[in-house]
JSON list of C-alpha atoms in Angstrom, two decimals:
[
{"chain": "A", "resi": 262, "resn": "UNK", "atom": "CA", "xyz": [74.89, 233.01, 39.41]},
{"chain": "A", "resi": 263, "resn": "UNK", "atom": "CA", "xyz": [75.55, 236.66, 40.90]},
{"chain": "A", "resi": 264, "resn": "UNK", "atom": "CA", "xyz": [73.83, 237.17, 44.28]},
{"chain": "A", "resi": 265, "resn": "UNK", "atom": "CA", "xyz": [72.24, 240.66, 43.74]},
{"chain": "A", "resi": 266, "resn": "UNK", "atom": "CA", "xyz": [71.12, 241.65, 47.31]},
{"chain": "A", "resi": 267, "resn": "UNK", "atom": "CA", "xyz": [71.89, 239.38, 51.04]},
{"chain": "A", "resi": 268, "resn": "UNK", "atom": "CA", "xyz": [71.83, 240.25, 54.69]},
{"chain": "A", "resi": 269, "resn": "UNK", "atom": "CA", "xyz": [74.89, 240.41, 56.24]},
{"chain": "A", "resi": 270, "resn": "UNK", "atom": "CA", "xyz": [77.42, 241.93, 58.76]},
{"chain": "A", "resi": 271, "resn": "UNK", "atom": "CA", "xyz": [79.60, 242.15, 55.98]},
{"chain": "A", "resi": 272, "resn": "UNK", "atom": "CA", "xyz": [79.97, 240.83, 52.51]},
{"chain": "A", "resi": 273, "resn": "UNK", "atom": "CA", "xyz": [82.86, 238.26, 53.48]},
{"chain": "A", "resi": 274, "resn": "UNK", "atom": "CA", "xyz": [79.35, 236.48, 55.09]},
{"chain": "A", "resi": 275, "resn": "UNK", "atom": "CA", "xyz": [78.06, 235.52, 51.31]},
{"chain": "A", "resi": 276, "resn": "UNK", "atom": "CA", "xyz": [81.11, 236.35, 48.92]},
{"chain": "A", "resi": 277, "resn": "UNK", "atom": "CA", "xyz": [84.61, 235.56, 49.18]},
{"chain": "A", "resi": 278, "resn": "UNK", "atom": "CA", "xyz": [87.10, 238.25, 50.08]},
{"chain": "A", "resi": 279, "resn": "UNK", "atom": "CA", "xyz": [89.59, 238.41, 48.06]},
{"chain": "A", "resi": 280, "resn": "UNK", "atom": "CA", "xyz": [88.41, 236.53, 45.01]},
{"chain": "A", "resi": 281, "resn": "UNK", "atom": "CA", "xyz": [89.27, 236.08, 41.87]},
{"chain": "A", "resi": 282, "resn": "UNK", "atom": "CA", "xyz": [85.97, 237.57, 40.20]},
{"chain": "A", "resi": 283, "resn": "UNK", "atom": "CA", "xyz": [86.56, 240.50, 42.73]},
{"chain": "A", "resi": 284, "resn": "UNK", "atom": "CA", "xyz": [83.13, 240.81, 43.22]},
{"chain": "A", "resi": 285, "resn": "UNK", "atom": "CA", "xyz": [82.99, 241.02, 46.84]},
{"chain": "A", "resi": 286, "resn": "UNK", "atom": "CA", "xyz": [83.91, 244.60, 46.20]},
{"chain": "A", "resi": 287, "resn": "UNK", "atom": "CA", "xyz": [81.05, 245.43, 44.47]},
{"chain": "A", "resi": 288, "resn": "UNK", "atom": "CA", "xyz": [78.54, 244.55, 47.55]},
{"chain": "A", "resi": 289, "resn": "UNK", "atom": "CA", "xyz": [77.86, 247.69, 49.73]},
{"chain": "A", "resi": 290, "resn": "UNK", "atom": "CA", "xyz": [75.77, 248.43, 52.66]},
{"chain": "A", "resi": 291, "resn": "UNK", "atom": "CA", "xyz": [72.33, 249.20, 52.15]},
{"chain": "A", "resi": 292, "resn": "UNK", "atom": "CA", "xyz": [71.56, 252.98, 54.25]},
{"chain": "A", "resi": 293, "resn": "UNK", "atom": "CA", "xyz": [68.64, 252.61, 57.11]},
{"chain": "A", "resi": 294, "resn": "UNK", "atom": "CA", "xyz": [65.71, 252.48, 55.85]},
{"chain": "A", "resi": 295, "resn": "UNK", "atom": "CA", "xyz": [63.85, 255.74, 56.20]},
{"chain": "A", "resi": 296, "resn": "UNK", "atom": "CA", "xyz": [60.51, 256.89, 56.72]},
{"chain": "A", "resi": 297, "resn": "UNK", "atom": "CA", "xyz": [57.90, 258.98, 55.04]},
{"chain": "A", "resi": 298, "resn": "UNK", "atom": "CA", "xyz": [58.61, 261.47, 57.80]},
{"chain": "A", "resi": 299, "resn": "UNK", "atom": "CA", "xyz": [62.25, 260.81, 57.39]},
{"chain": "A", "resi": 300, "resn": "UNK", "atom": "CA", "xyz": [63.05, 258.98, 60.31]},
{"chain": "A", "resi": 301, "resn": "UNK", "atom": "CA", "xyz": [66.05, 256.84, 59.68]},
{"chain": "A", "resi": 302, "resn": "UNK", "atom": "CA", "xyz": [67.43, 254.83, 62.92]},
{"chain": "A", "resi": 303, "resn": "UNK", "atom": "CA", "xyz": [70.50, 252.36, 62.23]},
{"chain": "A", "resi": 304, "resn": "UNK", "atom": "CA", "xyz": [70.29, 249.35, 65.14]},
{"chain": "A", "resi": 305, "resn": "UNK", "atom": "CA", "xyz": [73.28, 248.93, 67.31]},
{"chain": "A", "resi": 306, "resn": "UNK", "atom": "CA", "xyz": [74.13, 246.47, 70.36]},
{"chain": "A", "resi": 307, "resn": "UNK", "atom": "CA", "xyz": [76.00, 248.67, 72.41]},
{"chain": "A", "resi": 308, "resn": "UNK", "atom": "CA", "xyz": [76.08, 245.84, 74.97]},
{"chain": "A", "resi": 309, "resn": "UNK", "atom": "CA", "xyz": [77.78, 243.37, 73.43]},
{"chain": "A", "resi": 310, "resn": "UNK", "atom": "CA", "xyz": [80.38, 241.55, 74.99]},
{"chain": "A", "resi": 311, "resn": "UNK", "atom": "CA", "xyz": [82.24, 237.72, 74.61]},
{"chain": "A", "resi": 312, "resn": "UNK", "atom": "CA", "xyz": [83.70, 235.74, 77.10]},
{"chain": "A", "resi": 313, "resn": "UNK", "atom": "CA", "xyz": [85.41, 232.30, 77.20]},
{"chain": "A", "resi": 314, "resn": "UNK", "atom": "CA", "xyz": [89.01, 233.77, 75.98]},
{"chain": "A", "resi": 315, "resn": "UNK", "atom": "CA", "xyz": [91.36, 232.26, 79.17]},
{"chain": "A", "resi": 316, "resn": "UNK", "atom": "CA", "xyz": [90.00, 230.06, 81.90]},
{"chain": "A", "resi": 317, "resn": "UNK", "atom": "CA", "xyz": [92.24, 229.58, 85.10]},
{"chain": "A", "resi": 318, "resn": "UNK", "atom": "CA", "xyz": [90.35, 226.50, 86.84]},
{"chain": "A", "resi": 319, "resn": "UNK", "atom": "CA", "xyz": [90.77, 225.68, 90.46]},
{"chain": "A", "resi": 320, "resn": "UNK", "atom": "CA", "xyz": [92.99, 222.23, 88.86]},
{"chain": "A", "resi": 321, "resn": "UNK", "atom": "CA", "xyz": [95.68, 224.66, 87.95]},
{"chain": "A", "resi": 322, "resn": "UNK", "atom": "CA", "xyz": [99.17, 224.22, 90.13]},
{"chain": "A", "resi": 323, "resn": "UNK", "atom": "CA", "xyz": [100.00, 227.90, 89.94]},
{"chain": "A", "resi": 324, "resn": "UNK", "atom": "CA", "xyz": [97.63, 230.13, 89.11]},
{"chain": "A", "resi": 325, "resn": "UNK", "atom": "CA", "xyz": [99.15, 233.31, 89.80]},
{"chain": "A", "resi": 326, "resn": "UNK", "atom": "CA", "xyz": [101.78, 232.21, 87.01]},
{"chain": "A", "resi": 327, "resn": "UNK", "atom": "CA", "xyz": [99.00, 231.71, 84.93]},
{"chain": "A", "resi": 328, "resn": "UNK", "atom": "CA", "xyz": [97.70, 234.66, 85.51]},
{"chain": "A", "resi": 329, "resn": "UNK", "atom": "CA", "xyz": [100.80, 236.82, 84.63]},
{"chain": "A", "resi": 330, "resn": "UNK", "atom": "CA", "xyz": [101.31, 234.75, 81.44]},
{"chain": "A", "resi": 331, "resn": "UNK", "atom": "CA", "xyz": [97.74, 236.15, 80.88]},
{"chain": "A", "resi": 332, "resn": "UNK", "atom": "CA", "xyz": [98.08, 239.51, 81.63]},
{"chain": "A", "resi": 333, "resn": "UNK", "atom": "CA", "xyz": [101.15, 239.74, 79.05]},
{"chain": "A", "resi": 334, "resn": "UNK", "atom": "CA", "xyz": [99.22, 239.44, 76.61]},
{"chain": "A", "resi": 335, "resn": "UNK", "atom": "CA", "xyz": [97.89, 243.36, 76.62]},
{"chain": "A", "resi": 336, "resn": "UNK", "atom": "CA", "xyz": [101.61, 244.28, 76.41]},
{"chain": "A", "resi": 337, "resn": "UNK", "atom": "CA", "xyz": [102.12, 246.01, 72.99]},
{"chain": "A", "resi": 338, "resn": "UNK", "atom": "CA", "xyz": [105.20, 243.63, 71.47]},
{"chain": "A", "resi": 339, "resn": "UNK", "atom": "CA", "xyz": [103.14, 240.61, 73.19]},
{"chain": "A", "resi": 340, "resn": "UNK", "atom": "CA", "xyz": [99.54, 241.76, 71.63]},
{"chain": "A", "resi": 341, "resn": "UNK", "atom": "CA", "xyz": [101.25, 242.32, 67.95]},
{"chain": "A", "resi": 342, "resn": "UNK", "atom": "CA", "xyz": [103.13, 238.74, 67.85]},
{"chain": "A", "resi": 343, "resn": "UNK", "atom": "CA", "xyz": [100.15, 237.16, 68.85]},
{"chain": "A", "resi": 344, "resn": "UNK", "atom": "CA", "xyz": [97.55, 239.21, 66.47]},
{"chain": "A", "resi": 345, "resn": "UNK", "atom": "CA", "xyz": [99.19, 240.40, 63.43]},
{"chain": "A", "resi": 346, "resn": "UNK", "atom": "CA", "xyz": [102.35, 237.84, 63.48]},
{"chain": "A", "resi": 347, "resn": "UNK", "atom": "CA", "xyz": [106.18, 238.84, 63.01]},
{"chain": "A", "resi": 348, "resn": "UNK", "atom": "CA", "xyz": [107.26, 242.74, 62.81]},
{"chain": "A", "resi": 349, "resn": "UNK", "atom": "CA", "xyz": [108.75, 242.32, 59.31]},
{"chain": "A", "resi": 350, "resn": "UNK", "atom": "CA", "xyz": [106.99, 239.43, 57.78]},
{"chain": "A", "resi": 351, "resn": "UNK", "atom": "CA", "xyz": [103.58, 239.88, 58.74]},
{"chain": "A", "resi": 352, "resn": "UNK", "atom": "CA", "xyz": [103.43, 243.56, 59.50]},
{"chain": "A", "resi": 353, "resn": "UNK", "atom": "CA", "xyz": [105.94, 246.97, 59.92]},
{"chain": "A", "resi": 354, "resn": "UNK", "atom": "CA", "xyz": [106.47, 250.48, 60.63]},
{"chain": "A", "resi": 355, "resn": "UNK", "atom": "CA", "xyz": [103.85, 252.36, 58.24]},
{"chain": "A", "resi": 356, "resn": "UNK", "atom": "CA", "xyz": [105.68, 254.34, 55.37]},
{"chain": "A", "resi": 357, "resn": "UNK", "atom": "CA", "xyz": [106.24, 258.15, 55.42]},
{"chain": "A", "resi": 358, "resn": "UNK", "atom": "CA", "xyz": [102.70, 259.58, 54.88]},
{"chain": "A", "resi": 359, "resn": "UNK", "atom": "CA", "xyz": [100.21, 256.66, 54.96]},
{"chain": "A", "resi": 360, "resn": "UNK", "atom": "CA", "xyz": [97.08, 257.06, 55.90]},
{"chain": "A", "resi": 361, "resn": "UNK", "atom": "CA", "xyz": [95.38, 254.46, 58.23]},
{"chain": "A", "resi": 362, "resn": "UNK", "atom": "CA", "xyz": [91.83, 253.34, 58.05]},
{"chain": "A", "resi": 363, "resn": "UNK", "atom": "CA", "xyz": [90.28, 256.66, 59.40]},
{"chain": "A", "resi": 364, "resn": "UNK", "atom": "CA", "xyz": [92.34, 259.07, 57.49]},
{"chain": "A", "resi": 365, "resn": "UNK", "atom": "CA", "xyz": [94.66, 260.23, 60.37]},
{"chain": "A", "resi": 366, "resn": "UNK", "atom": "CA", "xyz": [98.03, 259.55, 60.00]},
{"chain": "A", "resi": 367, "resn": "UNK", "atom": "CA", "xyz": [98.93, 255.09, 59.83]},
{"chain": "A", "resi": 368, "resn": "UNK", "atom": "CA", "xyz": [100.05, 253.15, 63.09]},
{"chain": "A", "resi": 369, "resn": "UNK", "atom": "CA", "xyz": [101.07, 250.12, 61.37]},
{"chain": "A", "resi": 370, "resn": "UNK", "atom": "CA", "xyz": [101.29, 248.27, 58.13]},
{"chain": "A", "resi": 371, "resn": "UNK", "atom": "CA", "xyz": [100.67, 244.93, 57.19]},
{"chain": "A", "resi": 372, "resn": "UNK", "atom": "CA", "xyz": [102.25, 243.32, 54.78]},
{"chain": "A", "resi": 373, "resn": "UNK", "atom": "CA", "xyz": [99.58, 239.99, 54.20]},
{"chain": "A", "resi": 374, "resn": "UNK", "atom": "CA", "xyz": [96.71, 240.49, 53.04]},
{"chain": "A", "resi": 375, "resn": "UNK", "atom": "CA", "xyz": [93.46, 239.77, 55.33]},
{"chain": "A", "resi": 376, "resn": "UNK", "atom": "CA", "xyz": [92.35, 236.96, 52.56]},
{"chain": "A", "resi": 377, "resn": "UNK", "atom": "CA", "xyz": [95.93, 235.33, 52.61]},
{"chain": "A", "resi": 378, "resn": "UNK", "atom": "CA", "xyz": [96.90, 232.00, 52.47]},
{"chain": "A", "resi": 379, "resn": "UNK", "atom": "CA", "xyz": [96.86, 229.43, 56.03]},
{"chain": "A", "resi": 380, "resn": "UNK", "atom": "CA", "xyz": [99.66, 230.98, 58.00]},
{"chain": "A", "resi": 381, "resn": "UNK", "atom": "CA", "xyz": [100.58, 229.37, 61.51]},
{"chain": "A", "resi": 382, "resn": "UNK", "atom": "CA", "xyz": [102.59, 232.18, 62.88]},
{"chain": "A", "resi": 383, "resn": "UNK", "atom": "CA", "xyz": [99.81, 234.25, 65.16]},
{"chain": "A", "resi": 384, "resn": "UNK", "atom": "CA", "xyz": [96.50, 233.61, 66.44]},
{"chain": "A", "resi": 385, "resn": "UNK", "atom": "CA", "xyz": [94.29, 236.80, 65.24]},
{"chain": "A", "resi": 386, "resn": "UNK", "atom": "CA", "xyz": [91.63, 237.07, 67.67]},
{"chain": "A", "resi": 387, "resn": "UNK", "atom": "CA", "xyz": [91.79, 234.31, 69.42]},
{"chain": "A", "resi": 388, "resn": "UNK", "atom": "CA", "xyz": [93.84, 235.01, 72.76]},
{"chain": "A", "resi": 389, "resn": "UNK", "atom": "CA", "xyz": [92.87, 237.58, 74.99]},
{"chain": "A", "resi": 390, "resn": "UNK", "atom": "CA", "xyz": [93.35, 241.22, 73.25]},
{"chain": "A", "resi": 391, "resn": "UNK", "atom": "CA", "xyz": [92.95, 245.29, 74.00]},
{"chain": "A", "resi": 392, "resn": "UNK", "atom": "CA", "xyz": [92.69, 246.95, 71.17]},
{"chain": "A", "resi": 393, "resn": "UNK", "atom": "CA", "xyz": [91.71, 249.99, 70.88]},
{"chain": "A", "resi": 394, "resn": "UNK", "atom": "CA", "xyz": [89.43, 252.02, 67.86]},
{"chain": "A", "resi": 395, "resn": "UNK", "atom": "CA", "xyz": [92.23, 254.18, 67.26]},
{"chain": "A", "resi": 396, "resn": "UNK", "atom": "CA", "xyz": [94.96, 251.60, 67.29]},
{"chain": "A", "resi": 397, "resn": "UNK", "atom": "CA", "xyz": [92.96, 249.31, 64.84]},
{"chain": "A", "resi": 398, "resn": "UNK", "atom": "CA", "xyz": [91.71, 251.65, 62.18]},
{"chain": "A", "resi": 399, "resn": "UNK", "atom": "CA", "xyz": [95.41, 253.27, 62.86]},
{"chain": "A", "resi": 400, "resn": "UNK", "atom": "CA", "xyz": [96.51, 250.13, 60.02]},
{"chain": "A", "resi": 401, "resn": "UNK", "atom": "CA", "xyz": [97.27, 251.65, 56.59]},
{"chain": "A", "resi": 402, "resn": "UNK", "atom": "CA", "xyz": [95.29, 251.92, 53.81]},
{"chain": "A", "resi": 403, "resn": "UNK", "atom": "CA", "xyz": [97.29, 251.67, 50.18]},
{"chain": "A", "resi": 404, "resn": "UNK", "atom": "CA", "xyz": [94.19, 251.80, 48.06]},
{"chain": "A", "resi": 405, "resn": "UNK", "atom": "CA", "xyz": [90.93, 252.46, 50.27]},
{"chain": "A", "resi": 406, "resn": "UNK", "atom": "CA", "xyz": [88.24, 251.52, 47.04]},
{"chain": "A", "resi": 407, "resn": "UNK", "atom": "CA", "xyz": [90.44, 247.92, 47.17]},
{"chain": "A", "resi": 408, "resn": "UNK", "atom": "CA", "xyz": [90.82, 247.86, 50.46]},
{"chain": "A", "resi": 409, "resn": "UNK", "atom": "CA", "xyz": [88.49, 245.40, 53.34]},
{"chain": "A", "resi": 410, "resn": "UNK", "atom": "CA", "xyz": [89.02, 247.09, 55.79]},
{"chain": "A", "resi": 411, "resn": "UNK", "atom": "CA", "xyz": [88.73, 251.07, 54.45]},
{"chain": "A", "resi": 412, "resn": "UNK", "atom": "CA", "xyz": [85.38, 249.38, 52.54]},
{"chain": "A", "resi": 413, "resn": "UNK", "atom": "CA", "xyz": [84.20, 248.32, 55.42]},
{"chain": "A", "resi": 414, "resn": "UNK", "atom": "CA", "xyz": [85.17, 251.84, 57.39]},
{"chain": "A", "resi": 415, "resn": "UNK", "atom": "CA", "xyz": [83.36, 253.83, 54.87]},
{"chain": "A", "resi": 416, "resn": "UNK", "atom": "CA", "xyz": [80.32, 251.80, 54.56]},
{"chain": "A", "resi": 417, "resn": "UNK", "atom": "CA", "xyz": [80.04, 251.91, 58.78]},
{"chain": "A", "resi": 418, "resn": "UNK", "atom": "CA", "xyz": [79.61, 255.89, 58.36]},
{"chain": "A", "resi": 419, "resn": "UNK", "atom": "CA", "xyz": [76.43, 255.24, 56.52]},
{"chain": "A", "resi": 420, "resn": "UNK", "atom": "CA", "xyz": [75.19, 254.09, 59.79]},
{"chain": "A", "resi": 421, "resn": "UNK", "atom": "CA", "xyz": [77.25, 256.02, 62.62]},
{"chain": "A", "resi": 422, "resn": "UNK", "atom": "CA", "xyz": [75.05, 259.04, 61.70]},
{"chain": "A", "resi": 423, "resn": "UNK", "atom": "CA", "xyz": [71.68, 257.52, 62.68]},
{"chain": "A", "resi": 424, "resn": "UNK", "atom": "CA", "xyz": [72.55, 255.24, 65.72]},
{"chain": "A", "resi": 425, "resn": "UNK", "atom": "CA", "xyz": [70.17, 255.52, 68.23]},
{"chain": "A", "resi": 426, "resn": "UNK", "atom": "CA", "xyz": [70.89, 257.58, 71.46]},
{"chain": "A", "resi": 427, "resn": "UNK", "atom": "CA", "xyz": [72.25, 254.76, 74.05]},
{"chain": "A", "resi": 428, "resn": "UNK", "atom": "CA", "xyz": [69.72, 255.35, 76.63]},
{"chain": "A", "resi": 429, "resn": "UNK", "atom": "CA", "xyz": [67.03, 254.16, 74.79]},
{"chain": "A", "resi": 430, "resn": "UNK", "atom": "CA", "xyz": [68.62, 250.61, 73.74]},
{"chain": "A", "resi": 431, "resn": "UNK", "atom": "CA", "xyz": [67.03, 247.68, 75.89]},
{"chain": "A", "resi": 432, "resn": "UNK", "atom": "CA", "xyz": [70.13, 246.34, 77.65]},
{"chain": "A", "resi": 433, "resn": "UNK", "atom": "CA", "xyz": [70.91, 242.82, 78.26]},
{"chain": "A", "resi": 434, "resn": "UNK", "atom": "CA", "xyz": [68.24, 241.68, 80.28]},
{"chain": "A", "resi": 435, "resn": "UNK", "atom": "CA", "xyz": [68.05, 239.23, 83.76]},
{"chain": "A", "resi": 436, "resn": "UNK", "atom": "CA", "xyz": [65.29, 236.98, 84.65]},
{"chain": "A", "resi": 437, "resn": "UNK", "atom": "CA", "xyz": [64.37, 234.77, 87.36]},
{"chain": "A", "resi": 438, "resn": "UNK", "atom": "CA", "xyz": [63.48, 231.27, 86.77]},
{"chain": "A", "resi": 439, "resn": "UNK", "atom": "CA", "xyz": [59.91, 231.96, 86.43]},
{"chain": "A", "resi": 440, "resn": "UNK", "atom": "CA", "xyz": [60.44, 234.76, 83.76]},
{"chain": "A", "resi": 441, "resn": "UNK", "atom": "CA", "xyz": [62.95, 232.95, 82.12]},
{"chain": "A", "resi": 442, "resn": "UNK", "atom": "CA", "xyz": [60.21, 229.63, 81.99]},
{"chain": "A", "resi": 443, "resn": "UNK", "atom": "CA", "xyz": [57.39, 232.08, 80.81]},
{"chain": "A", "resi": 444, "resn": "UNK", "atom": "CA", "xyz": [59.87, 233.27, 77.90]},
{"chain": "A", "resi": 445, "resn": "UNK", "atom": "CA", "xyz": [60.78, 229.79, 76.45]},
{"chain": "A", "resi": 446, "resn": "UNK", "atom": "CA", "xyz": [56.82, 228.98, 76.72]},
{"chain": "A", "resi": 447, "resn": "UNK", "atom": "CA", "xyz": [56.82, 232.61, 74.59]},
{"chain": "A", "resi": 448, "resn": "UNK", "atom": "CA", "xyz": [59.66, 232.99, 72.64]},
{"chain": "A", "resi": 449, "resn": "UNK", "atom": "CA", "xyz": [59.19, 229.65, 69.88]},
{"chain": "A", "resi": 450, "resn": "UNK", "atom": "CA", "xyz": [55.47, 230.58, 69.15]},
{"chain": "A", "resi": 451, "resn": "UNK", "atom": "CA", "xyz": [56.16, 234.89, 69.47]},
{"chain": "A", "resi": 452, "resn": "UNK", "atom": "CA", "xyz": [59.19, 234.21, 66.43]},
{"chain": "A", "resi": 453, "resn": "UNK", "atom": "CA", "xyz": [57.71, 231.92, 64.37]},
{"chain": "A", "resi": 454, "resn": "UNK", "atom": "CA", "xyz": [54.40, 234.38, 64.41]},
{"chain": "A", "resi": 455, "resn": "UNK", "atom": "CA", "xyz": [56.68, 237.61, 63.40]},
{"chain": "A", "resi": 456, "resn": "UNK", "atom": "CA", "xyz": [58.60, 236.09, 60.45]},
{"chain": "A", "resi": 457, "resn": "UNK", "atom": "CA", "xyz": [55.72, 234.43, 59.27]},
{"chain": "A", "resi": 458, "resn": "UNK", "atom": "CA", "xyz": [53.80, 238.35, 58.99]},
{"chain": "A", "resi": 459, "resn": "UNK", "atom": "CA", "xyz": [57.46, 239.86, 58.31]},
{"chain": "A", "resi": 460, "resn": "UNK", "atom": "CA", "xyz": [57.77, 237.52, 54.88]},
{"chain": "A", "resi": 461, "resn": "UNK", "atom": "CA", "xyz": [53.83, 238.00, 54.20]},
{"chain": "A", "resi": 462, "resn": "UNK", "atom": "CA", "xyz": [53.76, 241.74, 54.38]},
{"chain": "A", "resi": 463, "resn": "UNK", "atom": "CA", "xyz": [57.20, 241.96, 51.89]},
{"chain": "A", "resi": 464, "resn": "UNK", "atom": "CA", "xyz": [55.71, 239.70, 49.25]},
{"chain": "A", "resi": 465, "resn": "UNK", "atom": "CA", "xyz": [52.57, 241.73, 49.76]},
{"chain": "A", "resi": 466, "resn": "UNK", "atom": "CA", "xyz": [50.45, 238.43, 51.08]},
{"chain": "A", "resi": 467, "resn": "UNK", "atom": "CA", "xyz": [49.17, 240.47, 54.19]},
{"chain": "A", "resi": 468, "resn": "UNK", "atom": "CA", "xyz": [48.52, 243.77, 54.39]},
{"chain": "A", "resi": 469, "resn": "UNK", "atom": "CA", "xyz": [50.15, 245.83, 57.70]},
{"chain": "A", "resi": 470, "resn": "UNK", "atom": "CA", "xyz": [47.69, 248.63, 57.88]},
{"chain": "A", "resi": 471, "resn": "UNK", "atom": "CA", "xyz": [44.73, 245.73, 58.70]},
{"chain": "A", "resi": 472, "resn": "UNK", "atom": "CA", "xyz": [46.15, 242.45, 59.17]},
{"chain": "A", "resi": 473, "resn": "UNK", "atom": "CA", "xyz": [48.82, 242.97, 62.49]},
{"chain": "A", "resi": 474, "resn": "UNK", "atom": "CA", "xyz": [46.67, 243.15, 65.04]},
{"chain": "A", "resi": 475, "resn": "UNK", "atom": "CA", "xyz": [44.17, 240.47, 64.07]},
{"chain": "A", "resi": 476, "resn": "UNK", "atom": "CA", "xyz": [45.77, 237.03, 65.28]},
{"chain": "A", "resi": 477, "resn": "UNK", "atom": "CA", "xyz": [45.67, 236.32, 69.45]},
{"chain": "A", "resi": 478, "resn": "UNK", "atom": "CA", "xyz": [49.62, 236.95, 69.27]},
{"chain": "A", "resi": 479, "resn": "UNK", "atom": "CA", "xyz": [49.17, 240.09, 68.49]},
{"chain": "A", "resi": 480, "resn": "UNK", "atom": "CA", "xyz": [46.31, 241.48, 71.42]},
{"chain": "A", "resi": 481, "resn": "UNK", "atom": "CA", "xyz": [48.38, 239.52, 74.04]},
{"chain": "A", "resi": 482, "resn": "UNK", "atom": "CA", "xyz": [51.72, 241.34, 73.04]},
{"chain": "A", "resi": 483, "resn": "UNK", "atom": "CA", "xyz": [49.25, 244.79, 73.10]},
{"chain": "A", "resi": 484, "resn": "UNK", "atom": "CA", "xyz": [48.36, 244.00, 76.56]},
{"chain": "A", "resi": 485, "resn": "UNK", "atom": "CA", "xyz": [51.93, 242.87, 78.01]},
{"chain": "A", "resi": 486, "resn": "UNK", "atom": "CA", "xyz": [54.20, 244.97, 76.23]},
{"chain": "A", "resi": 487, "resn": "UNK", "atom": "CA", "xyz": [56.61, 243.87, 78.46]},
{"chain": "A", "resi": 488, "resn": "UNK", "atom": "CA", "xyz": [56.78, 240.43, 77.75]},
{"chain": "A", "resi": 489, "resn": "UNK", "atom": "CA", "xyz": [57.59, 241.49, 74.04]},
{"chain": "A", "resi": 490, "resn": "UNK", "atom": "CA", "xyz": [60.52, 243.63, 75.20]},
{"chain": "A", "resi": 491, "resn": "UNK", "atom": "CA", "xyz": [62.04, 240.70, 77.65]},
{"chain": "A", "resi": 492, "resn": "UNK", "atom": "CA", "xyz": [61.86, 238.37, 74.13]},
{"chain": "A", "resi": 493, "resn": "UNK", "atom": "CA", "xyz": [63.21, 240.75, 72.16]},
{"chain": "A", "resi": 494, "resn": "UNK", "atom": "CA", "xyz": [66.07, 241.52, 74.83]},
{"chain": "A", "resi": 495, "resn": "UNK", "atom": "CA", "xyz": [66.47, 237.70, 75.13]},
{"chain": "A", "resi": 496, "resn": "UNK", "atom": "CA", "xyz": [66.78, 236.86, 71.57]},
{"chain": "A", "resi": 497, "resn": "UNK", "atom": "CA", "xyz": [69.32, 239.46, 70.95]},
{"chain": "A", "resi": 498, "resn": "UNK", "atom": "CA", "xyz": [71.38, 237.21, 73.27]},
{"chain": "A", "resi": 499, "resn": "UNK", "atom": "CA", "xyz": [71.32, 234.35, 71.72]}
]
C-alpha cells in the first residue's frame, strides 16, 4: 500500500528514510492553507525549549569537575566527536566548492549517511550541544533533490514566508494551582469536543457556518475566551 497524504514533522515520521523503494522522497510539505481572502499563516512554537540533557545532583563528590566536563562539551573538537563522530570516518573538511544546506559556501562534510547503519562511535543529540543555524545547514549538500536534509531545507521555505509575527504567539503559559485544577476539569472534555467537530466538518457531517456554536462547549468558550487560550497554551506543552 502507498500512503498518499499523512501529518507529520517530516516524512521520516511515516516512511523510511533512506529506503529501498525511495519513496520517502516523493512526500513533500503541504503549503499553509490559505484563505478566500488569501490569508495564509504557517504555525510556529517559537518557545520551545528541552531540558533533562546533564543533571549534577547534590550526591555528586565534585561537582565543579562535573561541571567543567560539562561545559567541554560546547568546545568545537569536543561538540563534533560527540555529534557527528570521527573527523575522517564519520565526517571531513568540505571539498573545494560545496555548497552546504543553505547555498552559502559548506562547513563540513559527512561522509555517513543520516539513514546509516547502528554506529557506536558518537551520540547525535543526545549530550548537551550549541549549534548554531549557520553551523548546521553549513553541512554539504552533494545532490540537494536526494538529499534529507536540503529536502527538508527547501520544503521549510514554504513556510518561513508566512510565520506569524512573534508577538502575537501565546507563550508558554503559568498557572496557579487553582487554574491549573480548572484546566484538567477543562482540557479532557474542551479536546475531545474539537476533534469530534474538526473530523465532522472535513467529512462534511456538520456544517461550520451553523453547527459551531450550538453545543454548551461552545457558548462557555464565547464567554471565557480566556480559558480557551490557557488550554490551548497548555496543550501545546504537553
Amino acid at each position: 500500500m502507498i500512503l498518499g497524504a499523512a501529518p507529520g514533522l517530516y516524512m521520516g515520521q511515516f516512511t523510511q528514510i533512506g529506503g529501498e523503494s525511495g519513496r520517502w522522497k516523493d512526500y513533500l510539505a503541504v503549503p499553509p492553507l490559505q484563505g478566500p481572502d488569501g490569508t495564509q499563516v504557517a504555525a510556529m512554537s517559537p518557545f520551545f525549549t528541552t531540558s533533562g540533557k546533564l543533571v549534577i545532583t547534590n550526591h555528586s563528590k565534585n561537582p565543579e569537575v562535573a561541571f567543567r566536563w560539562a561545559d567541554a562539551f560546547y568546545n568545537y573538537e569536543v561538540f563534533m566527536r560527540q555529534k557527528y563522530g570521527i573527523e575522517g570516518v564519520d565526517w571531513k573538511k568540505p571539498e573545494a566548492n560545496l555548497k552546504g544546506i543553505n547555498g552559502e559556501p559548506a562547513v563540513w562534510q559527512a561522509l555517513i549517511p543520516y539513514h546509516a547503519a547502528v554506529q557506536n562511535r558518537f551520540w547525535d543529540q543526545t549530550a548537551p550541544i550549541l549549534e548554531t543555524s549557520e553551523f548546521r545547514l553549513g553541512q554539504a549538500v552533494l545532490d540537494p533533490a536526494n538529499d534529507f536534509e536540503g529536502i527538508l531545507y527547501t520544503e521549510t521555505q514554504k513556510y518561513e514566508p508566512h510565520a506569524p509575527d512573534i508577538s502575537s504567539v501565546v507563550p508558554q503559559l503559568f498557572f496557579t494551582e487553582e487554574q491549573a485544577n480548572q484546566l484538567a476539569d477543562l482540557k479532557k472534555s474542551i479536546s475531545d469536543y474539537a476533534n469530534q467537530m474538526f473530523a465532522r466538518f472535513i467529512t462534511g457531517d456538520a456544517d461550520i457556518g451553523s453547527e459551531w456554536d450550538k453545543p454548551a462547549a461552545a457558548a462557555f468558550l464565547r464567554q471565557n475566551p480566556d480559558v480557551l487560550i490557557r488550554n490551548l497554551s497548555l496543550s501545546s506543552c504537553d
